[in-house]
Coordinates of C-alpha atoms in Angstrom, one line a residue:
Chain A
M1 CA 4.3 -25.7 -43.7
T2 CA 7.1 -23.2 -44.9
Q3 CA 10.4 -22.4 -42.9
N4 CA 9.0 -19.1 -42.2
A5 CA 5.8 -20.3 -41.1
L6 CA 7.5 -22.8 -39.0
L7 CA 10.0 -20.2 -37.4
E8 CA 7.2 -17.6 -36.7
K9 CA 5.6 -20.8 -34.8
L10 CA 8.2 -21.3 -32.0
D11 CA 7.4 -20.6 -28.9
F12 CA 9.9 -19.0 -27.3
K13 CA 7.1 -17.1 -24.4
K14 CA 7.4 -20.4 -22.3
G15 CA 11.2 -20.5 -21.9
G16 CA 11.4 -16.8 -21.1
G17 CA 12.9 -16.3 -24.9
L18 CA 14.5 -19.6 -24.9
I19 CA 13.5 -23.1 -26.8
P20 CA 15.9 -26.2 -25.4
V21 CA 17.3 -28.2 -28.4
I22 CA 18.2 -31.5 -28.6
V23 CA 21.4 -32.1 -30.1
Q24 CA 22.1 -35.8 -32.0
D25 CA 25.0 -37.1 -33.9
A26 CA 23.8 -37.8 -37.2
K27 CA 25.5 -41.0 -37.7
T28 CA 25.4 -42.3 -34.5
K29 CA 22.1 -41.1 -33.4
E30 CA 23.2 -40.7 -30.3
I31 CA 22.3 -37.4 -27.7
L32 CA 25.3 -35.6 -27.8
M33 CA 24.2 -32.3 -25.3
Q34 CA 21.0 -30.3 -24.6
A35 CA 21.3 -26.3 -25.6
Y36 CA 19.2 -23.1 -25.7
A37 CA 18.4 -21.3 -28.4
N38 CA 17.0 -17.9 -28.9
R39 CA 15.2 -16.6 -32.1
Q40 CA 18.3 -15.0 -33.3
A41 CA 20.5 -18.4 -32.5
V42 CA 17.7 -20.2 -34.8
E43 CA 18.0 -18.1 -37.5
L44 CA 21.6 -18.1 -37.4
T45 CA 22.0 -22.0 -37.7
L46 CA 19.2 -22.3 -40.4
K47 CA 21.8 -19.8 -42.2
T48 CA 25.1 -21.0 -41.7
K49 CA 24.3 -24.8 -40.7
K50 CA 26.9 -23.9 -37.9
A51 CA 25.1 -24.9 -34.6
T52 CA 24.6 -22.0 -32.5
Y53 CA 23.0 -21.4 -28.9
W54 CA 22.3 -19.1 -26.5
S55 CA 24.9 -19.5 -23.6
R56 CA 23.0 -19.1 -20.7
S57 CA 25.8 -19.1 -18.2
R58 CA 27.8 -16.1 -20.3
N59 CA 24.6 -14.8 -21.7
E60 CA 25.8 -14.6 -25.1
L61 CA 25.2 -16.4 -29.0
W62 CA 27.5 -19.8 -28.7
V63 CA 28.9 -20.6 -31.9
K64 CA 29.5 -24.5 -31.1
G65 CA 33.5 -25.0 -31.1
E66 CA 34.3 -21.5 -32.3
T67 CA 36.8 -21.8 -29.5
S68 CA 37.4 -25.3 -28.7
G69 CA 37.4 -26.2 -32.8
H70 CA 34.9 -29.0 -31.9
T71 CA 32.0 -27.6 -34.6
Q72 CA 28.5 -29.1 -35.2
K73 CA 27.7 -28.8 -39.0
V74 CA 23.8 -28.9 -38.9
V75 CA 22.1 -31.4 -41.3
S76 CA 18.4 -31.1 -40.4
V77 CA 16.6 -29.4 -37.8
A78 CA 13.1 -29.9 -36.6
T79 CA 10.4 -28.7 -34.1
D80 CA 7.9 -30.7 -32.1
C81 CA 4.2 -31.1 -32.3
D82 CA 3.6 -27.9 -29.8
Y83 CA 7.0 -25.9 -30.9
D84 CA 8.7 -25.7 -27.9
S85 CA 11.5 -28.0 -28.4
L86 CA 13.8 -27.9 -31.2
L87 CA 16.0 -30.9 -32.3
Y88 CA 19.4 -30.5 -34.3
V89 CA 20.7 -33.2 -36.1
V90 CA 24.5 -32.4 -36.7
E91 CA 28.0 -34.0 -38.0
Q92 CA 30.0 -33.3 -34.7
T93 CA 33.9 -32.7 -35.5
G94 CA 35.7 -34.3 -31.7
P95 CA 34.0 -34.2 -28.8
A96 CA 30.8 -32.5 -28.2
C97 CA 31.3 -32.4 -24.4
H98 CA 33.9 -29.8 -23.0
T99 CA 35.0 -32.7 -20.9
G100 CA 36.3 -34.4 -23.8
E101 CA 33.8 -37.2 -23.5
Y102 CA 32.0 -38.2 -26.8
T103 CA 28.8 -36.8 -25.3
C104 CA 27.7 -34.4 -22.5
F105 CA 25.3 -37.2 -21.7
H106 CA 28.1 -39.9 -19.8
K107 CA 26.7 -40.0 -16.2
K108 CA 24.3 -42.9 -16.3
I109 CA 21.7 -43.0 -13.1
I110 CA 20.7 -46.1 -14.3
Chain B
M1 CA 29.1 -41.6 -8.2
T2 CA 26.1 -43.6 -6.9
Q3 CA 22.6 -43.4 -7.9
N4 CA 21.9 -41.1 -4.8
A5 CA 24.8 -38.8 -5.0
L6 CA 24.0 -38.5 -8.8
L7 CA 20.3 -37.5 -7.9
E8 CA 21.8 -34.9 -5.0
K9 CA 23.7 -33.5 -8.0
L10 CA 20.7 -32.4 -10.5
D11 CA 20.4 -29.1 -10.5
F12 CA 16.5 -28.3 -10.7
K13 CA 17.4 -24.4 -9.8
K14 CA 18.3 -23.3 -13.3
G15 CA 14.9 -24.5 -14.5
G16 CA 12.7 -23.3 -11.7
G17 CA 12.4 -26.7 -10.2
L18 CA 12.3 -28.6 -13.7
I19 CA 14.5 -30.3 -15.5
P20 CA 14.6 -30.8 -19.4
V21 CA 14.2 -34.6 -20.2
I22 CA 14.9 -35.7 -23.5
V23 CA 13.3 -39.2 -24.7
Q24 CA 14.7 -41.4 -26.6
D25 CA 13.8 -44.8 -28.3
A26 CA 16.0 -47.9 -27.3
K27 CA 15.6 -49.4 -30.7
T28 CA 15.3 -46.9 -33.1
K29 CA 17.5 -44.1 -31.5
E30 CA 15.1 -41.6 -32.7
I31 CA 14.2 -38.7 -30.3
L32 CA 10.3 -39.2 -29.5
M33 CA 9.7 -36.2 -27.6
Q34 CA 11.1 -33.9 -25.0
A35 CA 9.2 -32.8 -21.6
Y36 CA 10.2 -31.6 -18.1
A37 CA 10.7 -33.5 -14.4
N38 CA 10.6 -32.5 -11.0
R39 CA 12.9 -34.2 -8.7
Q40 CA 9.9 -36.4 -7.4
A41 CA 9.2 -37.3 -11.1
V42 CA 12.7 -38.4 -11.5
E43 CA 12.3 -40.6 -8.3
L44 CA 9.1 -42.1 -9.6
T45 CA 10.7 -42.8 -12.6
L46 CA 13.9 -44.6 -11.0
K47 CA 11.6 -46.7 -8.9
T48 CA 8.8 -47.7 -11.2
K49 CA 10.6 -47.6 -14.5
K50 CA 7.7 -45.9 -16.4
A51 CA 8.4 -42.5 -17.9
T52 CA 7.2 -39.9 -15.4
Y53 CA 7.7 -35.9 -16.1
W54 CA 6.0 -33.5 -14.5
S55 CA 3.3 -31.5 -17.0
R56 CA 3.3 -27.8 -17.4
S57 CA -0.1 -27.2 -19.0
R58 CA -1.6 -29.1 -16.2
N59 CA 0.7 -28.9 -13.2
E60 CA 0.6 -32.0 -12.3
L61 CA 2.7 -35.7 -12.4
W62 CA 2.1 -37.3 -15.7
V63 CA 2.9 -40.9 -15.9
K64 CA 3.4 -41.1 -20.0
G65 CA 0.6 -43.5 -21.0
E66 CA -1.6 -43.4 -17.9
T67 CA -4.4 -42.1 -20.0
S68 CA -3.7 -43.1 -23.4
G69 CA -2.1 -46.8 -23.2
H70 CA 1.0 -45.5 -24.8
T71 CA 3.2 -45.7 -22.3
Q72 CA 7.4 -45.8 -21.6
K73 CA 9.3 -48.8 -20.1
V74 CA 12.3 -46.7 -19.3
V75 CA 15.7 -48.6 -19.9
S76 CA 18.3 -46.2 -19.0
V77 CA 18.2 -42.7 -17.2
A78 CA 21.6 -40.5 -17.2
T79 CA 22.5 -36.7 -17.2
D80 CA 24.7 -34.8 -18.6
C81 CA 28.3 -33.0 -17.5
D82 CA 26.5 -30.2 -15.7
Y83 CA 23.5 -32.2 -14.1
D84 CA 20.8 -29.9 -15.9
S85 CA 19.7 -32.2 -18.6
L86 CA 18.4 -35.5 -18.6
L87 CA 17.9 -38.4 -21.2
Y88 CA 15.4 -41.3 -20.7
V89 CA 15.8 -44.0 -22.6
V90 CA 12.3 -45.9 -23.3
E91 CA 10.7 -49.3 -25.3
Q92 CA 7.6 -47.3 -26.5
T93 CA 4.3 -48.8 -26.8
G94 CA 2.3 -47.0 -29.7
P95 CA 3.3 -43.5 -30.7
A96 CA 5.0 -41.4 -28.3
C97 CA 2.9 -38.1 -29.7
H98 CA -0.2 -37.4 -29.0
T99 CA -1.2 -36.5 -32.7
G100 CA -0.5 -40.0 -33.2
E101 CA 2.7 -39.3 -35.1
Y102 CA 5.4 -41.7 -33.9
T103 CA 7.3 -39.1 -32.7
C104 CA 7.1 -35.4 -31.6
F105 CA 9.6 -34.2 -33.7
H106 CA 7.9 -34.5 -37.0
K107 CA 8.0 -30.8 -37.9
K108 CA 10.9 -30.4 -40.2
I109 CA 12.4 -26.7 -40.3
I110 CA 15.4 -28.2 -42.9

């Protein structure tokens, strides 16, 4: 399927215009964070290769690292079998988490 | 923080009772799928170590592999800095995707 055909298939409806994005470190394969993207955020990510999301708390487009400098260079983007989830594989500069931790998933339950 | 304290902190409200769950292969570190869990699904997962989700399409609890045999033995569960996303690291039996593919994220956009 072409890139445009895949974009058209993305299912933004289920999530009220947003699709969850899993963010994985290209080098270590660790999960760095999980965020959300609307269609514009996905298009900007594909165009600029800078990981771009929709901030649900600020209600605006959010280029990761724009203020912190902890940018994410996107090396690949994939969607899943039912087109309602995205995976960004990135080269992370600095920590991914705003707390200063390497990954946002630093709270182990088991 | 204790396991119970972490469970109490999980933010099910933002997602209308559901939290997205990222599922990662313990051996290869590939992302296998992304699903959703309500509180009961998380509690069952912690108790049984069988990855349990909430199926949005069938509107019911869903023990992965219960019908297909493609079960997921959970080796760790973590939440993120704002408690609104979960990561299950699993030992996958057979393919994770209902299409027969190893991972649900087999549709590459870039």
